Coordinates of C-alpha atoms and ligand atoms in Angstrom, one line a residue:
M1 CA -21.1 -31.0 2.2
S2 CA -18.5 -31.5 -0.6
A3 CA -15.0 -32.9 -0.1
D4 CA -12.7 -31.2 2.4
L5 CA -9.9 -29.0 1.1
H6 CA -6.5 -28.7 2.8
A7 CA -4.0 -25.9 2.8
D8 CA -1.2 -24.5 4.8
V9 CA -2.9 -21.1 4.7
L10 CA -6.5 -20.2 3.9
I11 CA -6.8 -16.6 2.7
V12 CA -10.3 -15.1 2.9
G13 CA -10.7 -12.4 0.2
A14 CA -8.9 -12.0 -3.1
G15 CA -8.6 -8.2 -3.1
P16 CA -5.1 -6.7 -3.6
V17 CA -4.0 -7.7 -0.1
G18 CA -5.2 -11.3 -0.3
L19 CA -3.7 -11.8 -3.8
T20 CA -0.3 -10.3 -2.8
L21 CA -0.2 -12.5 0.3
A22 CA -1.0 -15.6 -1.9
M23 CA 1.8 -14.7 -4.3
D24 CA 4.3 -14.2 -1.6
L25 CA 3.4 -17.3 0.4
Q26 CA 3.5 -19.4 -2.8
S27 CA 7.0 -18.0 -3.6
R28 CA 8.1 -19.5 -0.3
G29 CA 6.6 -23.0 -1.1
V30 CA 3.5 -22.6 1.0
K31 CA 0.3 -24.2 -0.2
V32 CA -2.6 -21.7 -0.3
V33 CA -6.3 -21.7 -0.8
I34 CA -8.0 -18.3 -1.4
A35 CA -11.8 -17.9 -1.1
E36 CA -13.4 -15.0 -2.8
I37 CA -17.1 -14.0 -3.0
R38 CA -16.7 -12.3 -6.4
R39 CA -16.7 -14.3 -9.6
Y40 CA -13.4 -14.7 -11.4
A41 CA -12.2 -11.3 -12.8
E42 CA -15.3 -9.4 -11.5
P43 CA -13.9 -5.9 -11.3
P44 CA -13.6 -4.2 -8.0
N45 CA -14.9 -0.7 -7.3
V46 CA -12.9 2.1 -8.9
K47 CA -10.9 3.1 -5.8
C48 CA -7.2 3.1 -5.4
N49 CA -5.1 4.9 -8.0
H50 CA -1.6 4.7 -6.7
V51 CA 0.8 1.8 -6.2
A52 CA 3.6 2.9 -3.9
A53 CA 7.3 2.4 -4.6
R54 CA 7.4 0.1 -1.6
T55 CA 4.6 -2.1 -3.1
M56 CA 6.3 -2.0 -6.6
E57 CA 9.5 -3.2 -5.0
Q58 CA 7.6 -6.3 -3.7
F59 CA 5.9 -6.8 -7.0
R60 CA 9.4 -6.8 -8.6
R61 CA 10.4 -9.6 -6.2
L62 CA 7.3 -11.5 -7.0
G63 CA 7.8 -11.1 -10.8
V64 CA 4.7 -9.0 -11.5
A65 CA 6.1 -5.4 -11.4
Q66 CA 6.6 -5.1 -15.2
K67 CA 3.1 -6.4 -15.9
V68 CA 1.7 -3.8 -13.5
R69 CA 4.0 -1.0 -14.9
N70 CA 2.9 -1.7 -18.5
A71 CA -0.8 -1.1 -17.6
G72 CA -2.8 2.0 -16.6
L73 CA -2.5 5.3 -18.3
P74 CA -0.9 5.6 -21.8
P75 CA 3.0 5.6 -21.5
T76 CA 3.3 9.4 -22.2
H77 CA 0.3 10.6 -20.3
P78 CA 1.5 13.0 -17.6
N79 CA 1.1 11.6 -14.0
D80 CA 1.1 15.2 -12.6
V81 CA -1.2 16.5 -9.9
V82 CA -2.7 19.9 -10.7
F83 CA -4.7 22.3 -8.6
R84 CA -7.0 24.5 -10.6
T85 CA -10.1 26.6 -10.1
A86 CA -11.9 23.8 -11.9
V87 CA -10.7 20.9 -14.0
T88 CA -11.2 23.1 -17.0
G89 CA -10.3 26.3 -15.2
Q90 CA -7.1 28.3 -14.3
E91 CA -4.1 26.4 -12.9
L92 CA -2.8 27.3 -9.4
T93 CA 0.0 24.8 -9.1
R94 CA 1.4 21.5 -10.5
I95 CA 3.2 18.7 -8.7
P96 CA 5.3 17.0 -11.5
I97 CA 5.3 13.2 -11.5
P98 CA 7.0 11.4 -14.3
C99 CA 4.9 9.6 -16.9
R100 CA 5.1 5.8 -17.2
Q101 CA 7.6 6.0 -20.1
D102 CA 10.0 8.2 -18.1
R103 CA 9.5 6.6 -14.7
Y104 CA 12.9 4.9 -14.5
T105 CA 15.0 7.7 -16.2
E106 CA 13.6 11.0 -15.0
T107 CA 15.7 12.5 -12.2
E108 CA 14.0 15.9 -11.7
G109 CA 11.0 16.4 -9.5
P110 CA 9.8 15.6 -5.9
D111 CA 9.9 11.8 -6.2
A112 CA 12.1 11.3 -9.2
W113 CA 15.3 11.0 -7.1
W114 CA 14.0 8.3 -4.7
P115 CA 16.5 5.6 -3.8
T116 CA 14.5 2.7 -5.2
P117 CA 14.6 0.3 -8.1
E118 CA 10.9 0.6 -8.5
P119 CA 9.4 4.0 -8.3
P120 CA 5.6 4.4 -7.7
H121 CA 3.1 3.7 -10.4
R122 CA -0.3 5.4 -11.1
I123 CA -2.9 2.8 -12.0
N124 CA -6.4 2.3 -10.9
Q125 CA -7.4 -0.8 -8.9
I126 CA -9.7 -1.9 -11.8
F127 CA -6.6 -2.5 -13.9
L128 CA -4.3 -3.6 -11.1
E129 CA -6.4 -6.3 -9.6
P130 CA -7.0 -8.4 -12.8
I131 CA -3.2 -8.4 -13.3
L132 CA -2.6 -9.7 -9.8
L133 CA -5.4 -12.1 -10.1
E134 CA -4.3 -13.7 -13.4
H135 CA -0.8 -14.0 -12.1
T136 CA -1.8 -15.6 -8.8
A137 CA -4.4 -17.9 -10.3
A138 CA -1.7 -19.4 -12.6
L139 CA 0.7 -20.2 -9.8
P140 CA 1.1 -23.9 -8.8
G141 CA 0.2 -24.4 -5.2
V142 CA -2.5 -21.7 -5.2
T143 CA -6.2 -22.8 -5.3
L144 CA -8.5 -19.9 -6.0
L145 CA -12.2 -20.5 -5.2
N146 CA -14.4 -17.8 -6.7
R147 CA -18.1 -17.3 -5.7
T148 CA -17.1 -18.8 -2.4
Q149 CA -17.8 -17.2 1.0
V150 CA -16.2 -18.2 4.2
T151 CA -19.1 -18.1 6.6
S152 CA -17.6 -19.4 9.9
F153 CA -14.6 -21.1 11.3
T154 CA -13.3 -22.9 14.4
Q155 CA -9.8 -23.1 15.9
H156 CA -8.2 -26.1 17.4
D157 CA -4.6 -27.0 18.3
G158 CA -3.4 -27.9 14.9
G159 CA -5.0 -25.0 13.0
V160 CA -8.3 -23.7 11.6
E161 CA -11.4 -25.4 10.1
A162 CA -13.5 -23.0 8.0
V163 CA -16.9 -23.5 6.4
A164 CA -17.1 -22.1 2.8
L165 CA -20.3 -21.6 0.9
D166 CA -20.4 -22.0 -2.8
L167 CA -22.7 -19.1 -3.8
D168 CA -23.7 -20.7 -7.1
T169 CA -24.7 -24.2 -5.9
G170 CA -25.5 -23.4 -2.2
Q171 CA -23.2 -26.3 -1.2
E172 CA -20.9 -26.0 1.8
R173 CA -17.3 -27.4 2.1
R174 CA -14.8 -27.6 4.9
I175 CA -11.4 -26.0 4.4
K176 CA -8.8 -27.2 6.9
A177 CA -5.7 -25.0 7.2
R178 CA -2.9 -24.5 9.6
Y179 CA -3.4 -20.7 9.5
M180 CA -6.1 -18.4 8.2
V181 CA -5.8 -14.8 7.2
G182 CA -8.8 -12.5 6.8
C183 CA -8.1 -10.2 3.9
D184 CA -11.8 -9.6 3.6
G185 CA -12.0 -5.9 3.5
G186 CA -13.5 -3.1 5.6
S187 CA -16.6 -5.1 6.8
S188 CA -14.4 -8.2 7.6
S189 CA -16.4 -11.0 9.1
V190 CA -13.0 -12.6 10.2
R191 CA -12.2 -9.5 12.2
K192 CA -15.6 -9.7 14.0
Q193 CA -15.2 -13.5 14.6
I194 CA -11.8 -13.1 16.3
G195 CA -13.3 -10.4 18.5
A196 CA -11.2 -7.6 17.2
K197 CA -12.7 -4.1 17.4
L198 CA -12.0 -1.1 15.2
E199 CA -10.9 1.9 17.3
G200 CA -10.4 5.5 16.3
T201 CA -12.4 8.2 14.5
P202 CA -15.5 6.8 12.7
V203 CA -16.2 9.8 10.5
I204 CA -13.7 12.3 9.2
Q205 CA -15.1 13.1 5.8
R206 CA -18.0 12.1 3.6
V207 CA -17.3 11.7 -0.1
Q208 CA -19.6 11.2 -3.1
S209 CA -17.6 9.4 -5.8
T210 CA -18.8 9.1 -9.3
Y211 CA -17.1 7.1 -12.1
I212 CA -18.1 8.8 -15.4
R213 CA -17.6 8.2 -19.1
A214 CA -17.0 11.5 -20.9
P215 CA -14.9 11.1 -24.0
Q216 CA -15.2 14.7 -25.0
L217 CA -13.8 16.0 -21.7
A218 CA -10.1 15.7 -22.7
A219 CA -10.6 18.3 -25.4
L220 CA -12.0 20.8 -22.9
I221 CA -9.0 20.6 -20.6
S222 CA -6.5 23.3 -21.6
G223 CA -2.8 23.1 -21.0
K224 CA -0.8 20.0 -20.1
P225 CA -3.0 17.2 -19.0
A226 CA -2.6 15.6 -15.6
W227 CA -3.4 12.3 -13.7
C228 CA -5.1 14.1 -10.8
Y229 CA -7.0 17.4 -10.8
Y230 CA -7.9 19.2 -7.6
S231 CA -10.7 21.7 -8.1
V232 CA -10.6 24.7 -5.8
N233 CA -13.5 27.1 -6.1
P234 CA -15.9 28.6 -3.6
R235 CA -18.9 26.6 -5.0
R236 CA -17.5 23.1 -4.8
C237 CA -14.1 21.5 -4.1
G238 CA -13.3 18.1 -5.4
T239 CA -10.9 15.8 -7.1
M240 CA -10.9 14.2 -10.5
F241 CA -8.6 11.2 -11.5
T242 CA -7.9 10.3 -15.1
I243 CA -8.5 6.6 -15.3
D244 CA -7.6 5.6 -18.9
D245 CA -6.8 7.1 -22.3
G246 CA -9.4 9.9 -22.0
Q247 CA -12.6 7.9 -21.9
T248 CA -13.4 7.6 -18.2
W249 CA -12.8 9.7 -15.1
L250 CA -13.4 9.4 -11.4
V251 CA -14.9 12.4 -9.6
H252 CA -14.7 12.8 -5.8
N253 CA -17.0 15.4 -4.4
H254 CA -15.8 16.1 -0.8
L255 CA -18.7 17.0 1.4
N256 CA -18.2 19.8 3.9
P257 CA -18.8 19.3 7.6
D258 CA -22.1 21.2 7.4
E259 CA -23.3 18.6 4.8
P260 CA -23.8 15.6 7.1
E261 CA -25.9 13.4 4.6
F262 CA -24.7 12.1 1.3
D263 CA -27.8 13.6 -0.4
S264 CA -27.2 17.0 1.2
V265 CA -25.7 18.1 -2.1
D266 CA -26.7 17.6 -5.7
R267 CA -24.4 15.1 -7.3
D268 CA -24.8 16.3 -10.9
W269 CA -24.5 20.0 -10.0
S270 CA -21.4 19.3 -7.9
I271 CA -19.7 17.3 -10.7
R272 CA -20.3 20.2 -13.1
Q273 CA -18.8 22.7 -10.7
I274 CA -15.8 20.5 -10.1
I275 CA -15.1 20.0 -13.8
G276 CA -16.2 23.6 -14.7
V277 CA -18.8 22.8 -17.3
G278 CA -22.3 23.9 -18.0
D279 CA -25.6 22.0 -18.3
D280 CA -24.9 21.1 -21.9
F281 CA -21.9 18.9 -20.9
E282 CA -22.9 15.3 -21.4
Y283 CA -21.5 12.4 -19.4
E284 CA -22.6 8.9 -18.5
V285 CA -22.5 7.6 -14.9
I286 CA -20.8 4.2 -14.9
S287 CA -21.0 3.7 -11.1
K288 CA -21.3 5.7 -8.0
E289 CA -20.1 5.1 -4.5
D290 CA -20.7 7.2 -1.4
W291 CA -18.1 6.5 1.3
V292 CA -17.0 7.8 4.6
G293 CA -13.3 8.5 5.3
R294 CA -12.4 7.2 8.7
R295 CA -9.4 6.5 10.9
L296 CA -10.0 3.1 12.5
V297 CA -7.4 0.5 13.5
A298 CA -8.3 -2.9 14.9
N299 CA -7.3 -3.4 18.5
R300 CA -5.9 -6.8 17.7
F301 CA -4.5 -8.3 14.5
R302 CA -4.6 -11.9 15.5
D303 CA -6.3 -14.6 17.5
R304 CA -4.1 -17.7 17.8
N305 CA -3.9 -19.1 14.2
V306 CA -6.1 -16.5 12.6
F307 CA -4.8 -13.1 11.4
I308 CA -6.3 -10.1 9.7
A309 CA -4.6 -7.8 7.2
G310 CA -5.4 -4.9 4.9
D311 CA -8.7 -3.1 5.2
A312 CA -9.9 -5.9 7.5
A313 CA -7.4 -4.5 10.1
H314 CA -7.4 -0.8 9.4
L315 CA -9.4 1.9 7.5
W316 CA -8.5 5.5 6.9
V317 CA -9.0 8.4 4.5
P318 CA -6.9 7.4 1.5
Y319 CA -4.7 10.5 1.7
A320 CA -1.2 9.7 0.4
G321 CA -2.6 6.7 -1.3
F322 CA -1.7 4.5 1.6
G323 CA -4.7 2.4 2.2
M324 CA -4.1 -0.6 -0.2
N325 CA -0.4 0.0 0.0
A326 CA -0.4 -0.3 3.8
G327 CA -2.4 -3.5 3.5
I328 CA 0.1 -4.9 1.0
A329 CA 2.8 -4.1 3.5
D330 CA 0.9 -6.1 6.1
A331 CA 0.8 -9.1 3.7
I332 CA 4.5 -8.9 3.0
N333 CA 5.3 -8.7 6.7
L334 CA 3.0 -11.6 7.6
S335 CA 3.9 -13.9 4.7
W336 CA 7.5 -14.7 5.5
L337 CA 6.7 -15.1 9.2
L338 CA 4.0 -17.7 8.4
A339 CA 6.4 -19.4 5.9
A340 CA 9.1 -19.5 8.6
R341 CA 6.7 -21.4 10.8
I342 CA 5.3 -23.7 8.1
N343 CA 8.8 -24.4 6.7
G344 CA 9.9 -25.4 10.2
W345 CA 12.7 -23.0 11.0
G346 CA 10.7 -20.3 12.8
E347 CA 9.5 -20.8 16.4
E348 CA 5.9 -19.9 17.5
A349 CA 7.0 -16.5 18.8
I350 CA 8.1 -15.4 15.3
L351 CA 4.4 -14.8 14.6
D352 CA 4.2 -12.3 17.4
A353 CA 6.3 -10.0 15.3
Y354 CA 3.3 -9.4 12.9
A355 CA 1.2 -7.4 15.4
A356 CA 4.2 -6.0 17.2
E357 CA 5.6 -4.5 13.9
R358 CA 2.5 -3.7 11.9
Q359 CA 0.0 -2.4 14.5
P360 CA 2.1 0.7 15.5
I361 CA 2.8 1.5 11.8
T362 CA -0.8 1.4 10.8
E363 CA -1.5 3.6 13.8
Q364 CA 1.2 6.1 12.7
V365 CA 0.1 6.2 9.0
S366 CA -3.5 6.6 10.0
Q367 CA -2.6 9.6 12.1
F368 CA -0.7 11.2 9.2
A369 CA -3.7 10.6 6.9
M370 CA -6.1 12.1 9.4
E371 CA -4.0 15.1 10.1
H372 CA -3.7 15.7 6.4
A373 CA -7.5 15.3 6.0
A374 CA -8.0 18.0 8.7
K375 CA -5.7 20.4 6.8
M376 CA -7.5 19.7 3.5
I377 CA -11.0 20.3 5.1
K378 CA -9.7 23.6 6.5
A379 CA -8.2 24.6 3.2
R380 CA -11.5 23.9 1.4
R381 CA -13.4 26.2 3.8
A382 CA -10.9 29.0 3.2
V383 CA -11.2 29.3 -0.6
P384 CA -11.6 33.1 -1.3
A385 CA -14.8 34.1 -3.2
N386 CA -12.8 36.0 -5.8
I387 CA -10.3 33.2 -6.6
E388 CA -11.5 33.1 -10.2
E389 CA -11.5 36.9 -10.7
A390 CA -9.7 38.3 -13.8
S391 CA -7.8 40.9 -11.8
A392 CA -4.5 41.5 -10.1
E393 CA -6.1 40.6 -6.8
G394 CA -7.5 37.4 -8.3
E395 CA -4.1 36.5 -9.7
A396 CA -2.4 37.2 -6.3
I397 CA -4.9 34.9 -4.6
R398 CA -4.4 32.2 -7.1
A399 CA -0.6 32.4 -6.6
D400 CA -1.0 32.2 -2.8
M401 CA -3.4 29.3 -2.9
G402 CA -1.2 27.5 -5.4
R403 CA 1.9 27.9 -3.1
E404 CA 0.0 26.6 -0.1
A405 CA -1.6 23.7 -2.0
Y406 CA 1.8 22.6 -3.3
E407 CA 3.5 22.7 0.1
L408 CA 0.7 20.8 1.7
N409 CA 0.2 18.2 -1.0
V410 CA 3.6 17.4 -2.3
Q411 CA 4.0 15.4 0.9
Q412 CA 1.0 13.2 0.2
F413 CA 1.6 12.7 -3.5
C414 CA 5.4 12.2 -3.1
C415 CA 5.2 10.5 0.3
G416 CA 8.8 9.4 0.8
G417 CA 8.4 9.0 4.5
L418 CA 5.5 6.5 4.2
N419 CA 7.6 4.5 1.7
F420 CA 11.1 4.6 3.1
G421 CA 11.0 6.2 6.5
Y422 CA 8.8 3.9 8.7
Y423 CA 10.7 1.5 10.9
Y424 CA 9.8 -1.4 13.2
S425 CA 10.7 -1.3 16.8
G426 CA 9.7 -3.3 19.9
S427 CA 9.7 -6.4 17.7
P428 CA 10.7 -9.8 19.3
I429 CA 12.8 -10.7 16.3
L430 CA 14.9 -7.5 15.8
A431 CA 18.3 -7.0 17.5
E432 CA 17.6 -3.5 18.6
D433 CA 20.5 -1.0 18.6
K434 CA 21.6 0.3 22.0
E435 CA 23.6 3.2 20.5
E436 CA 21.3 4.8 18.0
Q437 CA 17.6 5.4 17.6
P438 CA 15.9 5.1 14.2
P439 CA 15.5 8.6 12.6
A440 CA 12.1 10.2 12.8
Y441 CA 10.0 10.4 9.6
S442 CA 7.0 12.4 8.3
M443 CA 4.6 11.7 5.5
G444 CA 7.0 13.2 3.0
G445 CA 10.4 13.1 4.7
F446 CA 12.8 10.4 5.7
T447 CA 16.4 9.8 6.6
E448 CA 18.1 6.7 5.4
S449 CA 19.4 4.5 8.2
T450 CA 20.6 1.0 8.9
V451 CA 19.5 1.0 12.5
P452 CA 17.7 -2.4 13.0
G453 CA 14.0 -2.0 12.1
C454 CA 14.7 0.5 9.3
R455 CA 14.5 -0.3 5.6
A456 CA 18.0 -1.2 4.3
P457 CA 18.8 1.7 2.0
H458 CA 18.8 0.8 -1.6
F459 CA 21.8 0.8 -3.9
W460 CA 22.9 -0.8 -7.1
L461 CA 25.4 -3.6 -7.1
A462 CA 28.4 -3.6 -9.4
D463 CA 26.9 -6.3 -11.6
G464 CA 23.9 -4.0 -12.3
R465 CA 21.4 -5.8 -10.0
S466 CA 19.4 -4.0 -7.4
L467 CA 20.6 -4.8 -3.9
Y468 CA 17.1 -6.2 -3.3
D469 CA 17.3 -8.6 -6.3
A470 CA 20.2 -10.3 -4.6
F471 CA 18.4 -10.9 -1.3
G472 CA 17.7 -14.5 -0.3
P473 CA 14.3 -15.9 0.7
A474 CA 14.6 -15.1 4.4
Y475 CA 17.7 -13.4 5.8
T476 CA 20.6 -12.0 3.9
L477 CA 24.0 -11.2 5.4
L478 CA 25.6 -8.2 3.7
R479 CA 29.4 -8.3 4.1
F480 CA 31.1 -5.0 3.2
D481 CA 34.6 -6.3 4.4
R482 CA 35.8 -9.6 3.2
N483 CA 38.0 -9.9 6.2
A484 CA 35.1 -10.1 8.5
D485 CA 34.7 -13.7 9.5
V486 CA 31.1 -14.8 9.2
S487 CA 31.6 -18.6 9.3
T488 CA 30.2 -19.0 12.9
L489 CA 27.0 -17.2 12.0
L490 CA 26.5 -19.2 8.9
S491 CA 27.0 -22.4 10.7
A492 CA 24.7 -21.3 13.6
A493 CA 22.0 -20.6 11.0
A494 CA 22.5 -23.9 9.2
A495 CA 22.3 -25.8 12.5
K496 CA 18.7 -24.4 12.9
R497 CA 17.9 -24.6 9.2
M498 CA 17.4 -20.9 9.1
P499 CA 17.8 -19.7 5.5
L500 CA 20.7 -17.2 5.5
T501 CA 22.2 -16.0 2.2
A502 CA 25.7 -14.4 2.4
L503 CA 26.3 -11.5 0.0
D504 CA 29.8 -10.0 -0.5
V505 CA 28.9 -6.5 -1.5
K506 CA 30.5 -5.1 -4.6
A507 CA 29.1 -1.7 -5.5
E508 CA 30.5 1.6 -6.9
K509 CA 28.6 3.7 -4.4
V510 CA 27.1 2.6 -1.1
P511 CA 24.8 5.0 0.8
D512 CA 26.6 6.7 3.8
A513 CA 24.1 5.0 6.2
Y514 CA 26.0 1.8 5.8
R515 CA 28.7 2.2 8.4
H516 CA 29.2 -1.3 9.7
K517 CA 31.1 -4.2 8.1
L518 CA 28.1 -6.6 8.4
L519 CA 24.4 -6.1 8.1
L520 CA 21.6 -8.7 8.3
C521 CA 18.5 -7.9 6.2
R522 CA 15.1 -9.6 6.0
S523 CA 13.5 -10.4 2.7
D524 CA 11.0 -7.5 3.4
Q525 CA 14.1 -5.3 3.3
H526 CA 14.1 -4.3 7.0
V527 CA 17.5 -4.5 8.8
A528 CA 17.5 -7.2 11.6
W529 CA 21.0 -6.8 13.0
R530 CA 24.3 -4.9 12.2
G531 CA 27.8 -4.9 13.6
D532 CA 31.5 -4.9 12.7
A533 CA 31.9 -8.6 13.7
V534 CA 29.5 -11.4 14.3
P535 CA 28.6 -11.6 18.0
A536 CA 30.4 -14.1 20.2
D537 CA 27.1 -16.0 20.8
T538 CA 25.9 -16.5 17.2
A539 CA 23.4 -19.2 18.3
A540 CA 21.7 -16.6 20.5
L541 CA 21.4 -14.2 17.5
V542 CA 20.0 -16.9 15.3
D543 CA 17.5 -17.8 18.0
L544 CA 16.4 -14.2 18.3
L545 CA 15.9 -14.0 14.5
R546 CA 13.8 -17.2 14.3
G547 CA 11.6 -16.3 17.2
A548 CA 13.3 -18.5 19.8
G549 CA 14.9 -15.6 21.7
H550 CA 13.7 -14.3 25.0
Ligands
FAD601 C1 -12.1 6.4 -3.1 C2 -11.0 5.5 -2.6 C3 -9.7 5.8 -3.1 C4 -8.7 5.0 -2.6 N1 -7.4 5.3 -3.1 C5 -6.4 4.6 -2.7 C6 -5.0 4.8 -3.2 O1 -4.8 5.7 -4.0 N2 -4.0 4.1 -2.6 C7 -4.2 3.1 -1.7 O2 -3.3 2.5 -1.3 N3 -5.5 2.8 -1.3 C8 -6.6 3.5 -1.7 N4 -7.8 3.2 -1.3 C9 -8.0 2.1 -0.4 C10 -8.0 0.8 -1.1 O3 -8.9 0.8 -2.1 C11 -8.2 -0.3 -0.1 O4 -7.4 -0.1 1.0 C12 -8.0 -1.7 -0.7 O5 -8.9 -2.1 -1.6 C13 -8.0 -2.8 0.4 O6 -7.7 -4.0 -0.1 P1 -8.1 -5.3 0.7 O7 -7.6 -6.4 -0.2 O8 -7.7 -5.2 2.1 O9 -9.7 -5.3 0.7 P2 -10.7 -5.3 -0.5 O10 -10.2 -4.6 -1.7 O11 -12.0 -4.8 0.1 O12 -10.9 -6.8 -0.8 C14 -11.6 -7.7 0.1 C15 -12.1 -8.9 -0.7 O13 -12.6 -9.9 0.2 C16 -13.8 -10.4 -0.3 N5 -14.6 -11.0 0.8 C17 -15.2 -10.3 1.8 N6 -15.7 -11.2 2.7 C18 -15.5 -12.4 2.2 C19 -15.8 -13.7 2.7 N7 -16.4 -13.9 3.9 N8 -15.4 -14.8 2.0 C20 -14.7 -14.6 0.8 N9 -14.4 -13.4 0.3 C21 -14.7 -12.3 1.0 C22 -14.5 -9.3 -1.0 O14 -15.3 -9.7 -2.1 C23 -13.3 -8.5 -1.6 O15 -12.9 -8.9 -2.9 C24 -8.9 4.0 -1.7 C25 -10.2 3.7 -1.2 C26 -11.2 4.5 -1.7 C27 -12.6 4.2 -1.1

């Protein structure tokens, strides 16, 4: 056994969730070790293609948003989603999404109006992860161990002791940490070791995915190019994503319920039907992955000092692109809670907020994704035989199918509700409102609100900064009326060393949802408390916020 390593937090797995957690913890002065089986910069599978606005907002805070924004598709390549009879066939409908170059300035379209400083970004995980990795590996206080597998761990009063195997030398080492977080993906061994069980629907949809190189394909695609092509024809329905500047593409072949095995259908034939090309079309298979879309959520997210996050805690069909993004939201939620404990101002019960807040949200998002999957499966079965016909009837069918496809899918590709609508409730560290309930949300729809638990609606400050850029490291007290006396709250926070940043709001336009003189926000942008005056017992409010309430 080689020398022991010590950390505040040991993260198992350097996928997008583990890396984001490491960045966020480091930004709060927490010492982190990340163990990862893969060698440094070994690319992940070509999976996730969408970084949500909510994730980009966090990347902005962590100083990596611009690096991510500058990568992916060429700046002027359309990010639109199109539905066609085949990739090279007739267009049924188009969901317009601004290209990278116009992302901050475009105002027309189903997500161009969103109240955020960082709109979504379309980039494949193979480009995203190396950026997160390089950024994280260079941070002081972060030790990245590649080719290292955490094989077992034990818990004791003061924390966790893990055994890590160096996969190159076969040597083992002990890593001692106060907390450990399993960000070790869908087959998480940490999840199994804490006795958590995945519950839900194990099979919703089987998909054959093939990553291909076909540089000649771009020239065969007529009309305006797109980022995502849905192919709708009676032979084979599927999806194709543009991965780069026209060299490589990812083709998903969605198997039908009567095709229970991955080899029930011919992969090559299916790819040709989805793209709409004959036998003479040449392409190279770079990689292939057959995967099952599920809806599974772990029945517990924690055992004492060990937590799970990301795919380790939940797996579902990646409709709305909220698999990785939901995992990153876990990481952002857990990070500041752990830091509160490690930095000494949060009490033990602050950590209960993680499962109390995130478990219900993952349950809700997974239901949205599953319901959407059911509608997509139904729609694929209902493709009329004459959808490609050159006739008035064919044209009418294409118009109908296009309308339906737009209405159904604009919610998943412009999923405002999943970004801005979800709210935490039943949390031990939120001062829940007795007068008003948080507004309901759907996959696509949301209503801005300042009810505690909701995301504080975004606005720009008079000095040009985003509201979120002015947030402090833990809690921020927004004061909309300078006559409101906040001194007792500030001193109650100082007495417990709870970081509380006071911000006198100066802005040209503040969203209508802000109706109170004072609002307390957390660094993850959720509202924790609001009122027109600080409560008489400010010490009790501070205790609630730092997990010492009852
Ligand atoms: C086809 C497809 C499309 C998708 N599209 C989207 C999308 O558009 N948007 C979206 O948000 N999500 C999408 N997803 C989901 C997304 O890819 C995953 O949710 C995401 O990768 C999960 O990240 P993670 O960090 O939790 O886990 P992973 O990415 O699986 O990373 C886990 C890491 O842990 C390491 N590891 C495992 N065990 C150990 C161990 N014992 N010791 C050390 N290291 C270990 C692994 O090597 C791996 O690097 C898609 C998924 C698929 C299959």
